[in-house]
Amino acid sequence: DNNLFGILPFELFRQTGRHEYLPVAKYLADEEFDTPREDGLTRYTRFWADDMYMVGSLQAQAHKSLRDPLYAERGANHLLAYLEKLQRADGLIQHHPKTPIVWARACGWAAAGMTELLLTLPKYDPKRKLLLNAYQKLADALIEHQAASGMWLQVVDEPDAWPETSGTGMFIFALATGAKERWGNSSLYGGAAERAWQAMTTYINSAGQVSETSRGIAPTDATVSAYLSVPHLVDDFHGLAAALWAATSLVNLGTDAS
């Protein structure tokens, strides 16, 4: 998780053109792979769905900033290895190989990581098609499991679960971006994202505080009841950032996110 900070100086470099932001960003992207496992994956590999974003997005930002195909290759290999272990037959992404529970935030991290890498992975890269197929499979599953309210639930496929904002925000980002980039059925993706945003705004008060955000949970707590029993947080940065992410992606799609 600490290396994820590298996405900020990469973004600052692209926005300002100031090269002094690059050394720390490049160091963090490279440090993840300085002593890789025998299979080429980072030594930090633990197969938590969360890490599809933590590693995948940093490598995506490195590729976007440095235009070195090494970073795209690392990111694609990382995501595909995780998908092989975590994407279920129904398309949803479980938290851990031994935890077949679809926690909204972990699945949201996975969806966001796939989205970030697809935005920068070259179209001629043979691994792009594999990643796009997995994205489409997940997108279809998310739309199928979207609650009647428009939200997604703390455990996505558990009807008695409560609506959760951090996962919902990241799903909005993934679907709205997919609609804009035409990675699938843009009308279906965009419509689901817009419905989710309208629902999510009911959990944002006039002070900008976001409620119904799950506290973090490790996949070692591997029961549905454990995931449903975590505290519902208000004004937690996971929910705040997800709301900003969701709104920005809808604006980019051309939707009124007010």
PDB file of C-alpha atoms in Angstrom:
ATOM      1  CA  ASP A   1       0.000   0.000   0.000  1.00  0.00           C
ATOM      2  CA  ASN A   2       2.847   2.424   0.758  1.00  0.00           C
ATOM      3  CA  ASN A   3       4.138   2.320  -2.819  1.00  0.00           C
ATOM      4  CA  LEU A   4       0.760   3.497  -4.083  1.00  0.00           C
ATOM      5  CA  PHE A   5       1.804   7.033  -3.134  1.00  0.00           C
ATOM      6  CA  GLY A   6       3.789   6.982  -6.386  1.00  0.00           C
ATOM      7  CA  ILE A   7       0.669   7.664  -8.433  1.00  0.00           C
ATOM      8  CA  LEU A   8       0.568  11.218  -7.016  1.00  0.00           C
ATOM      9  CA  PRO A   9       3.988  12.429  -8.239  1.00  0.00           C
ATOM     10  CA  PHE A  10       3.351  10.718 -11.588  1.00  0.00           C
ATOM     11  CA  GLU A  11       0.108  12.689 -11.905  1.00  0.00           C
ATOM     12  CA  LEU A  12       1.823  15.904 -10.840  1.00  0.00           C
ATOM     13  CA  PHE A  13       4.508  15.333 -13.467  1.00  0.00           C
ATOM     14  CA  ARG A  14       1.929  14.917 -16.223  1.00  0.00           C
ATOM     15  CA  GLN A  15       0.008  17.998 -15.145  1.00  0.00           C
ATOM     16  CA  THR A  16       3.005  20.297 -14.667  1.00  0.00           C
ATOM     17  CA  GLY A  17       5.758  18.818 -16.837  1.00  0.00           C
ATOM     18  CA  ARG A  18       8.146  19.207 -13.901  1.00  0.00           C
ATOM     19  CA  HIS A  19      10.628  16.340 -13.978  1.00  0.00           C
ATOM     20  CA  GLU A  20      11.568  16.664 -10.325  1.00  0.00           C
ATOM     21  CA  TYR A  21       8.436  14.659  -9.501  1.00  0.00           C
ATOM     22  CA  LEU A  22       9.677  11.600 -11.388  1.00  0.00           C
ATOM     23  CA  PRO A  23      12.513  10.159  -9.256  1.00  0.00           C
ATOM     24  CA  VAL A  24      10.392   9.241  -6.231  1.00  0.00           C
ATOM     25  CA  ALA A  25       7.532   7.998  -8.409  1.00  0.00           C
ATOM     26  CA  LYS A  26       9.803   5.839 -10.543  1.00  0.00           C
ATOM     27  CA  TYR A  27      11.572   4.514  -7.452  1.00  0.00           C
ATOM     28  CA  LEU A  28       8.277   3.345  -5.928  1.00  0.00           C
ATOM     29  CA  ALA A  29       7.108   1.705  -9.171  1.00  0.00           C
ATOM     30  CA  ASP A  30      10.429  -0.098  -9.584  1.00  0.00           C
ATOM     31  CA  GLU A  31      10.794  -1.038  -5.914  1.00  0.00           C
ATOM     32  CA  GLU A  32       7.694  -3.223  -6.177  1.00  0.00           C
ATOM     33  CA  PHE A  33       9.593  -5.464  -8.581  1.00  0.00           C
ATOM     34  CA  ASP A  34      13.227  -5.095  -7.512  1.00  0.00           C
ATOM     35  CA  THR A  35      13.326  -8.636  -6.080  1.00  0.00           C
ATOM     36  CA  PRO A  36      10.450 -10.432  -7.831  1.00  0.00           C
ATOM     37  CA  ARG A  37       9.167 -13.916  -7.123  1.00  0.00           C
ATOM     38  CA  GLU A  38      10.159 -16.802  -9.374  1.00  0.00           C
ATOM     39  CA  ASP A  39       6.964 -16.290 -11.395  1.00  0.00           C
ATOM     40  CA  GLY A  40       7.897 -12.643 -12.012  1.00  0.00           C
ATOM     41  CA  LEU A  41       5.264 -11.170  -9.707  1.00  0.00           C
ATOM     42  CA  THR A  42       6.116  -8.644  -7.034  1.00  0.00           C
ATOM     43  CA  ARG A  43       7.360  -9.999  -3.721  1.00  0.00           C
ATOM     44  CA  TYR A  44       4.360  -8.239  -2.154  1.00  0.00           C
ATOM     45  CA  THR A  45       1.972 -10.666  -3.875  1.00  0.00           C
ATOM     46  CA  ARG A  46      -0.661 -11.965  -1.448  1.00  0.00           C
ATOM     47  CA  PHE A  47      -3.650 -12.343  -3.787  1.00  0.00           C
ATOM     48  CA  TRP A  48      -5.915  -9.897  -2.015  1.00  0.00           C
ATOM     49  CA  ALA A  49      -8.214  -8.303  -4.593  1.00  0.00           C
ATOM     50  CA  ASP A  50      -7.298  -4.893  -3.146  1.00  0.00           C
ATOM     51  CA  ASP A  51      -3.809  -5.250  -4.621  1.00  0.00           C
ATOM     52  CA  MET A  52      -5.109  -5.317  -8.166  1.00  0.00           C
ATOM     53  CA  TYR A  53      -5.316  -1.562  -7.691  1.00  0.00           C
ATOM     54  CA  MET A  54      -2.381  -1.040  -5.340  1.00  0.00           C
ATOM     55  CA  VAL A  55       0.095  -2.579  -7.790  1.00  0.00           C
ATOM     56  CA  GLY A  56      -1.778  -2.386 -11.090  1.00  0.00           C
ATOM     57  CA  SER A  57      -2.577   1.313 -10.952  1.00  0.00           C
ATOM     58  CA  LEU A  58       0.968   2.341 -10.006  1.00  0.00           C
ATOM     59  CA  GLN A  59       2.413   0.387 -12.922  1.00  0.00           C
ATOM     60  CA  ALA A  60      -0.265   1.914 -15.179  1.00  0.00           C
ATOM     61  CA  GLN A  61       0.668   5.428 -14.050  1.00  0.00           C
ATOM     62  CA  ALA A  62       4.358   4.651 -14.581  1.00  0.00           C
ATOM     63  CA  HIS A  63       3.655   3.522 -18.139  1.00  0.00           C
ATOM     64  CA  LYS A  64       1.477   6.566 -18.807  1.00  0.00           C
ATOM     65  CA  SER A  65       4.217   8.902 -17.582  1.00  0.00           C
ATOM     66  CA  LEU A  66       7.394   7.174 -18.774  1.00  0.00           C
ATOM     67  CA  ARG A  67       6.098   5.352 -21.881  1.00  0.00           C
ATOM     68  CA  ASP A  68       8.273   2.360 -21.047  1.00  0.00           C
ATOM     69  CA  PRO A  69       6.468  -0.871 -22.043  1.00  0.00           C
ATOM     70  CA  LEU A  70       8.053  -2.630 -19.067  1.00  0.00           C
ATOM     71  CA  TYR A  71       5.491  -1.024 -16.764  1.00  0.00           C
ATOM     72  CA  ALA A  72       2.514  -2.019 -18.904  1.00  0.00           C
ATOM     73  CA  GLU A  73       3.858  -5.577 -18.982  1.00  0.00           C
ATOM     74  CA  ARG A  74       4.268  -5.686 -15.217  1.00  0.00           C
ATOM     75  CA  GLY A  75       0.774  -4.338 -14.653  1.00  0.00           C
ATOM     76  CA  ALA A  76      -0.858  -6.725 -17.110  1.00  0.00           C
ATOM     77  CA  ASN A  77       0.947  -9.759 -15.712  1.00  0.00           C
ATOM     78  CA  HIS A  78      -0.027  -8.772 -12.182  1.00  0.00           C
ATOM     79  CA  LEU A  79      -3.710  -8.292 -12.972  1.00  0.00           C
ATOM     80  CA  LEU A  80      -4.029 -11.427 -15.072  1.00  0.00           C
ATOM     81  CA  ALA A  81      -2.384 -13.550 -12.365  1.00  0.00           C
ATOM     82  CA  TYR A  82      -4.837 -12.182  -9.806  1.00  0.00           C
ATOM     83  CA  LEU A  83      -7.821 -12.621 -12.108  1.00  0.00           C
ATOM     84  CA  GLU A  84      -6.916 -16.262 -12.636  1.00  0.00           C
ATOM     85  CA  LYS A  85      -7.262 -16.843  -8.901  1.00  0.00           C
ATOM     86  CA  LEU A  86      -9.990 -14.371  -7.955  1.00  0.00           C
ATOM     87  CA  GLN A  87     -12.504 -13.913 -10.784  1.00  0.00           C
ATOM     88  CA  ARG A  88     -15.373 -16.307 -10.229  1.00  0.00           C
ATOM     89  CA  ALA A  89     -17.329 -18.056 -12.951  1.00  0.00           C
ATOM     90  CA  ASP A  90     -20.117 -15.481 -12.516  1.00  0.00           C
ATOM     91  CA  GLY A  91     -17.671 -12.641 -13.261  1.00  0.00           C
ATOM     92  CA  LEU A  92     -17.464 -11.172  -9.768  1.00  0.00           C
ATOM     93  CA  ILE A  93     -14.104 -10.902  -8.010  1.00  0.00           C
ATOM     94  CA  GLN A  94     -13.761 -12.467  -4.587  1.00  0.00           C
ATOM     95  CA  HIS A  95     -11.564 -11.021  -1.864  1.00  0.00           C
ATOM     96  CA  HIS A  96      -9.001 -13.857  -1.669  1.00  0.00           C
ATOM     97  CA  PRO A  97      -8.572 -17.357  -3.164  1.00  0.00           C
ATOM     98  CA  LYS A  98      -9.668 -18.873   0.164  1.00  0.00           C
ATOM     99  CA  THR A  99     -12.404 -16.290   0.740  1.00  0.00           C
ATOM    100  CA  PRO A 100     -15.156 -16.615  -1.888  1.00  0.00           C
ATOM    101  CA  ILE A 101     -16.838 -13.449  -0.613  1.00  0.00           C
ATOM    102  CA  VAL A 102     -17.316 -10.439  -2.893  1.00  0.00           C
ATOM    103  CA  TRP A 103     -16.589  -7.495  -0.616  1.00  0.00           C
ATOM    104  CA  ALA A 104     -17.660  -4.356  -2.441  1.00  0.00           C
ATOM    105  CA  ARG A 105     -14.533  -2.346  -1.731  1.00  0.00           C
ATOM    106  CA  ALA A 106     -12.083  -5.107  -2.678  1.00  0.00           C
ATOM    107  CA  CYS A 107     -14.034  -5.831  -5.858  1.00  0.00           C
ATOM    108  CA  GLY A 108     -14.089  -2.075  -6.450  1.00  0.00           C
ATOM    109  CA  TRP A 109     -10.318  -1.871  -6.136  1.00  0.00           C
ATOM    110  CA  ALA A 110     -10.061  -4.672  -8.683  1.00  0.00           C
ATOM    111  CA  ALA A 111     -12.466  -2.951 -11.080  1.00  0.00           C
ATOM    112  CA  ALA A 112     -10.593   0.346 -10.739  1.00  0.00           C
ATOM    113  CA  GLY A 113      -7.202  -1.288 -11.245  1.00  0.00           C
ATOM    114  CA  MET A 114      -8.402  -3.000 -14.418  1.00  0.00           C
ATOM    115  CA  THR A 115      -9.843   0.293 -15.645  1.00  0.00           C
ATOM    116  CA  GLU A 116      -6.645   2.243 -15.013  1.00  0.00           C
ATOM    117  CA  LEU A 117      -4.522  -0.303 -16.848  1.00  0.00           C
ATOM    118  CA  LEU A 118      -6.919  -0.578 -19.800  1.00  0.00           C
ATOM    119  CA  LEU A 119      -6.678   3.200 -20.194  1.00  0.00           C
ATOM    120  CA  THR A 120      -2.936   2.975 -20.838  1.00  0.00           C
ATOM    121  CA  LEU A 121      -2.294  -0.563 -22.123  1.00  0.00           C
ATOM    122  CA  PRO A 122      -1.446  -0.367 -25.849  1.00  0.00           C
ATOM    123  CA  LYS A 123      -4.198  -1.676 -28.114  1.00  0.00           C
ATOM    124  CA  TYR A 124      -1.739  -3.966 -29.870  1.00  0.00           C
ATOM    125  CA  ASP A 125      -0.717  -5.656 -26.594  1.00  0.00           C
ATOM    126  CA  PRO A 126      -2.002  -9.276 -26.747  1.00  0.00           C
ATOM    127  CA  LYS A 127      -2.772  -9.186 -23.021  1.00  0.00           C
ATOM    128  CA  ARG A 128      -5.157  -6.285 -23.504  1.00  0.00           C
ATOM    129  CA  LYS A 129      -7.824  -8.569 -24.990  1.00  0.00           C
ATOM    130  CA  LEU A 130      -7.581 -10.915 -22.003  1.00  0.00           C
ATOM    131  CA  LEU A 131      -7.920  -8.013 -19.600  1.00  0.00           C
ATOM    132  CA  LEU A 132     -10.778  -6.461 -21.566  1.00  0.00           C
ATOM    133  CA  ASN A 133     -12.658  -9.769 -21.571  1.00  0.00           C
ATOM    134  CA  ALA A 134     -12.280  -9.986 -17.791  1.00  0.00           C
ATOM    135  CA  TYR A 135     -13.434  -6.367 -17.423  1.00  0.00           C
ATOM    136  CA  GLN A 136     -16.535  -7.020 -19.541  1.00  0.00           C
ATOM    137  CA  LYS A 137     -17.338 -10.150 -17.556  1.00  0.00           C
ATOM    138  CA  LEU A 138     -17.081  -8.183 -14.313  1.00  0.00           C
ATOM    139  CA  ALA A 139     -19.102  -5.253 -15.670  1.00  0.00           C
ATOM    140  CA  ASP A 140     -21.942  -7.549 -16.718  1.00  0.00           C
ATOM    141  CA  ALA A 141     -21.920  -9.219 -13.300  1.00  0.00           C
ATOM    142  CA  LEU A 142     -21.977  -5.886 -11.483  1.00  0.00           C
ATOM    143  CA  ILE A 143     -24.956  -4.702 -13.490  1.00  0.00           C
ATOM    144  CA  GLU A 144     -26.736  -7.979 -12.742  1.00  0.00           C
ATOM    145  CA  HIS A 145     -26.112  -7.536  -9.007  1.00  0.00           C
ATOM    146  CA  GLN A 146     -26.899  -3.808  -8.786  1.00  0.00           C
ATOM    147  CA  ALA A 147     -29.517  -3.350  -6.069  1.00  0.00           C
ATOM    148  CA  ALA A 148     -32.937  -1.952  -6.912  1.00  0.00           C
ATOM    149  CA  SER A 149     -31.917   1.283  -5.168  1.00  0.00           C
ATOM    150  CA  GLY A 150     -29.034   1.718  -7.611  1.00  0.00           C
ATOM    151  CA  MET A 151     -26.340   1.018  -5.004  1.00  0.00           C
ATOM    152  CA  TRP A 152     -24.092  -1.992  -4.649  1.00  0.00           C
ATOM    153  CA  LEU A 153     -24.066  -3.855  -1.366  1.00  0.00           C
ATOM    154  CA  GLN A 154     -21.313  -4.471   1.182  1.00  0.00           C
ATOM    155  CA  VAL A 155     -21.258  -8.111   0.035  1.00  0.00           C
ATOM    156  CA  VAL A 156     -22.240  -7.650  -3.579  1.00  0.00           C
ATOM    157  CA  ASP A 157     -24.215 -10.872  -4.027  1.00  0.00           C
ATOM    158  CA  GLU A 158     -25.729 -10.999  -0.531  1.00  0.00           C
ATOM    159  CA  PRO A 159     -29.301  -9.587  -0.706  1.00  0.00           C
ATOM    160  CA  ASP A 160     -29.430  -8.846   3.031  1.00  0.00           C
ATOM    161  CA  ALA A 161     -26.249  -6.740   2.972  1.00  0.00           C
ATOM    162  CA  TRP A 162     -26.274  -2.976   3.435  1.00  0.00           C
ATOM    163  CA  PRO A 163     -25.562  -0.445   0.648  1.00  0.00           C
ATOM    164  CA  GLU A 164     -21.876   0.550   0.693  1.00  0.00           C
ATOM    165  CA  THR A 165     -20.448   3.769  -0.734  1.00  0.00           C
ATOM    166  CA  SER A 166     -16.739   3.136  -1.348  1.00  0.00           C
ATOM    167  CA  GLY A 167     -17.360   0.103  -3.539  1.00  0.00           C
ATOM    168  CA  THR A 168     -20.264   1.797  -5.291  1.00  0.00           C
ATOM    169  CA  GLY A 169     -18.098   4.817  -6.110  1.00  0.00           C
ATOM    170  CA  MET A 170     -15.367   2.686  -7.645  1.00  0.00           C
ATOM    171  CA  PHE A 171     -17.883   0.659  -9.642  1.00  0.00           C
ATOM    172  CA  ILE A 172     -19.285   3.940 -11.000  1.00  0.00           C
ATOM    173  CA  PHE A 173     -15.769   4.962 -12.058  1.00  0.00           C
ATOM    174  CA  ALA A 174     -15.156   1.636 -13.793  1.00  0.00           C
ATOM    175  CA  LEU A 175     -18.507   1.543 -15.605  1.00  0.00           C
ATOM    176  CA  ALA A 176     -18.618   5.224 -16.580  1.00  0.00           C
ATOM    177  CA  THR A 177     -15.087   4.990 -17.947  1.00  0.00           C
ATOM    178  CA  GLY A 178     -15.968   1.827 -19.840  1.00  0.00           C
ATOM    179  CA  ALA A 179     -18.980   3.589 -21.328  1.00  0.00           C
ATOM    180  CA  LYS A 180     -16.859   6.554 -22.418  1.00  0.00           C
ATOM    181  CA  GLU A 181     -14.140   4.333 -23.901  1.00  0.00           C
ATOM    182  CA  ARG A 182     -16.690   1.990 -25.550  1.00  0.00           C
ATOM    183  CA  TRP A 183     -15.313  -1.132 -23.908  1.00  0.00           C
ATOM    184  CA  GLY A 184     -18.706  -2.806 -24.067  1.00  0.00           C
ATOM    185  CA  ASN A 185     -22.363  -1.823 -24.062  1.00  0.00           C
ATOM    186  CA  SER A 186     -21.910   1.899 -23.391  1.00  0.00           C
ATOM    187  CA  SER A 187     -25.607   2.527 -22.877  1.00  0.00           C
ATOM    188  CA  LEU A 188     -25.866  -0.267 -20.325  1.00  0.00           C
ATOM    189  CA  TYR A 189     -22.667   0.689 -18.508  1.00  0.00           C
ATOM    190  CA  GLY A 190     -23.462   4.398 -18.458  1.00  0.00           C
ATOM    191  CA  GLY A 191     -27.039   3.853 -17.331  1.00  0.00           C
ATOM    192  CA  ALA A 192     -25.939   1.675 -14.415  1.00  0.00           C
ATOM    193  CA  ALA A 193     -23.321   4.242 -13.393  1.00  0.00           C
ATOM    194  CA  GLU A 194     -25.838   7.101 -13.504  1.00  0.00           C
ATOM    195  CA  ARG A 195     -28.413   5.161 -11.448  1.00  0.00           C
ATOM    196  CA  ALA A 196     -25.733   4.350  -8.894  1.00  0.00           C
ATOM    197  CA  TRP A 197     -24.668   7.983  -8.638  1.00  0.00           C
ATOM    198  CA  GLN A 198     -28.232   9.161  -8.060  1.00  0.00           C
ATOM    199  CA  ALA A 199     -28.496   6.622  -5.248  1.00  0.00           C
ATOM    200  CA  MET A 200     -25.074   7.444  -3.834  1.00  0.00           C
ATOM    201  CA  THR A 201     -25.868  11.154  -3.535  1.00  0.00           C
ATOM    202  CA  THR A 202     -28.449  10.278  -0.878  1.00  0.00           C
ATOM    203  CA  TYR A 203     -25.508   9.268   1.334  1.00  0.00           C
ATOM    204  CA  ILE A 204     -23.698  12.609   0.884  1.00  0.00           C
ATOM    205  CA  ASN A 205     -24.850  15.381   3.210  1.00  0.00           C
ATOM    206  CA  SER A 206     -24.764  19.148   2.698  1.00  0.00           C
ATOM    207  CA  ALA A 207     -21.306  19.306   4.315  1.00  0.00           C
ATOM    208  CA  GLY A 208     -19.953  16.847   1.771  1.00  0.00           C
ATOM    209  CA  GLN A 209     -19.685  13.985   4.248  1.00  0.00           C
ATOM    210  CA  VAL A 210     -20.187  10.493   2.838  1.00  0.00           C
ATOM    211  CA  SER A 211     -21.855   7.869   5.020  1.00  0.00           C
ATOM    212  CA  GLU A 212     -22.253   4.080   4.830  1.00  0.00           C
ATOM    213  CA  THR A 213     -18.571   3.443   4.121  1.00  0.00           C
ATOM    214  CA  SER A 214     -17.217   0.112   5.273  1.00  0.00           C
ATOM    215  CA  ARG A 215     -14.305  -0.084   7.646  1.00  0.00           C
ATOM    216  CA  GLY A 216     -11.481  -2.184   6.234  1.00  0.00           C
ATOM    217  CA  ILE A 217     -11.487  -5.936   6.745  1.00  0.00           C
ATOM    218  CA  ALA A 218      -8.894  -8.602   6.011  1.00  0.00           C
ATOM    219  CA  PRO A 219      -9.935 -11.700   4.053  1.00  0.00           C
ATOM    220  CA  THR A 220      -8.749 -13.824   6.973  1.00  0.00           C
ATOM    221  CA  ASP A 221     -12.076 -12.869   8.589  1.00  0.00           C
ATOM    222  CA  ALA A 222     -13.686 -15.160   6.078  1.00  0.00           C
ATOM    223  CA  THR A 223     -17.382 -15.236   6.913  1.00  0.00           C
ATOM    224  CA  VAL A 224     -20.224 -13.254   5.416  1.00  0.00           C
ATOM    225  CA  SER A 225     -21.326 -12.226   8.903  1.00  0.00           C
ATOM    226  CA  ALA A 226     -17.876 -10.752   9.592  1.00  0.00           C
ATOM    227  CA  TYR A 227     -18.105  -8.591   6.472  1.00  0.00           C
ATOM    228  CA  LEU A 228     -21.626  -7.496   7.367  1.00  0.00           C
ATOM    229  CA  SER A 229     -20.710  -6.671  10.966  1.00  0.00           C
ATOM    230  CA  VAL A 230     -17.937  -4.138  10.340  1.00  0.00           C
ATOM    231  CA  PRO A 231     -18.705  -0.538  11.358  1.00  0.00           C
ATOM    232  CA  HIS A 232     -20.429   1.810   8.912  1.00  0.00           C
ATOM    233  CA  LEU A 233     -18.187   4.874   8.784  1.00  0.00           C
ATOM    234  CA  VAL A 234     -19.016   8.520   8.061  1.00  0.00           C
ATOM    235  CA  ASP A 235     -16.543  10.938   6.459  1.00  0.00           C
ATOM    236  CA  ASP A 236     -13.970   8.194   5.882  1.00  0.00           C
ATOM    237  CA  PHE A 237     -11.500   8.892   3.084  1.00  0.00           C
ATOM    238  CA  HIS A 238     -12.399   5.663   1.268  1.00  0.00           C
ATOM    239  CA  GLY A 239     -15.940   6.934   0.756  1.00  0.00           C
ATOM    240  CA  LEU A 240     -14.925  10.549   0.119  1.00  0.00           C
ATOM    241  CA  ALA A 241     -12.391   9.652  -2.554  1.00  0.00           C
ATOM    242  CA  ALA A 242     -14.763   7.188  -4.189  1.00  0.00           C
ATOM    243  CA  ALA A 243     -17.455   9.868  -4.421  1.00  0.00           C
ATOM    244  CA  LEU A 244     -15.050  12.307  -6.091  1.00  0.00           C
ATOM    245  CA  TRP A 245     -13.845   9.570  -8.421  1.00  0.00           C
ATOM    246  CA  ALA A 246     -17.405   8.659  -9.364  1.00  0.00           C
ATOM    247  CA  ALA A 247     -18.493  12.247  -9.990  1.00  0.00           C
ATOM    248  CA  THR A 248     -15.430  13.003 -12.111  1.00  0.00           C
ATOM    249  CA  SER A 249     -15.924   9.923 -14.268  1.00  0.00           C
ATOM    250  CA  LEU A 250     -19.545  10.858 -14.915  1.00  0.00           C
ATOM    251  CA  VAL A 251     -18.584  14.417 -15.845  1.00  0.00           C
ATOM    252  CA  ASN A 252     -16.032  12.948 -18.254  1.00  0.00           C
ATOM    253  CA  LEU A 253     -18.814  10.817 -19.697  1.00  0.00           C
ATOM    254  CA  GLY A 254     -20.902  13.948 -20.237  1.00  0.00           C
ATOM    255  CA  THR A 255     -23.368  13.295 -17.441  1.00  0.00           C
ATOM    256  CA  ASP A 256     -24.690  15.919 -15.043  1.00  0.00           C
ATOM    257  CA  ALA A 257     -23.240  14.701 -11.733  1.00  0.00           C
ATOM    258  CA  SER A 258     -24.729  17.489  -9.624  1.00  0.00           C
TER     259      SER A 258
END
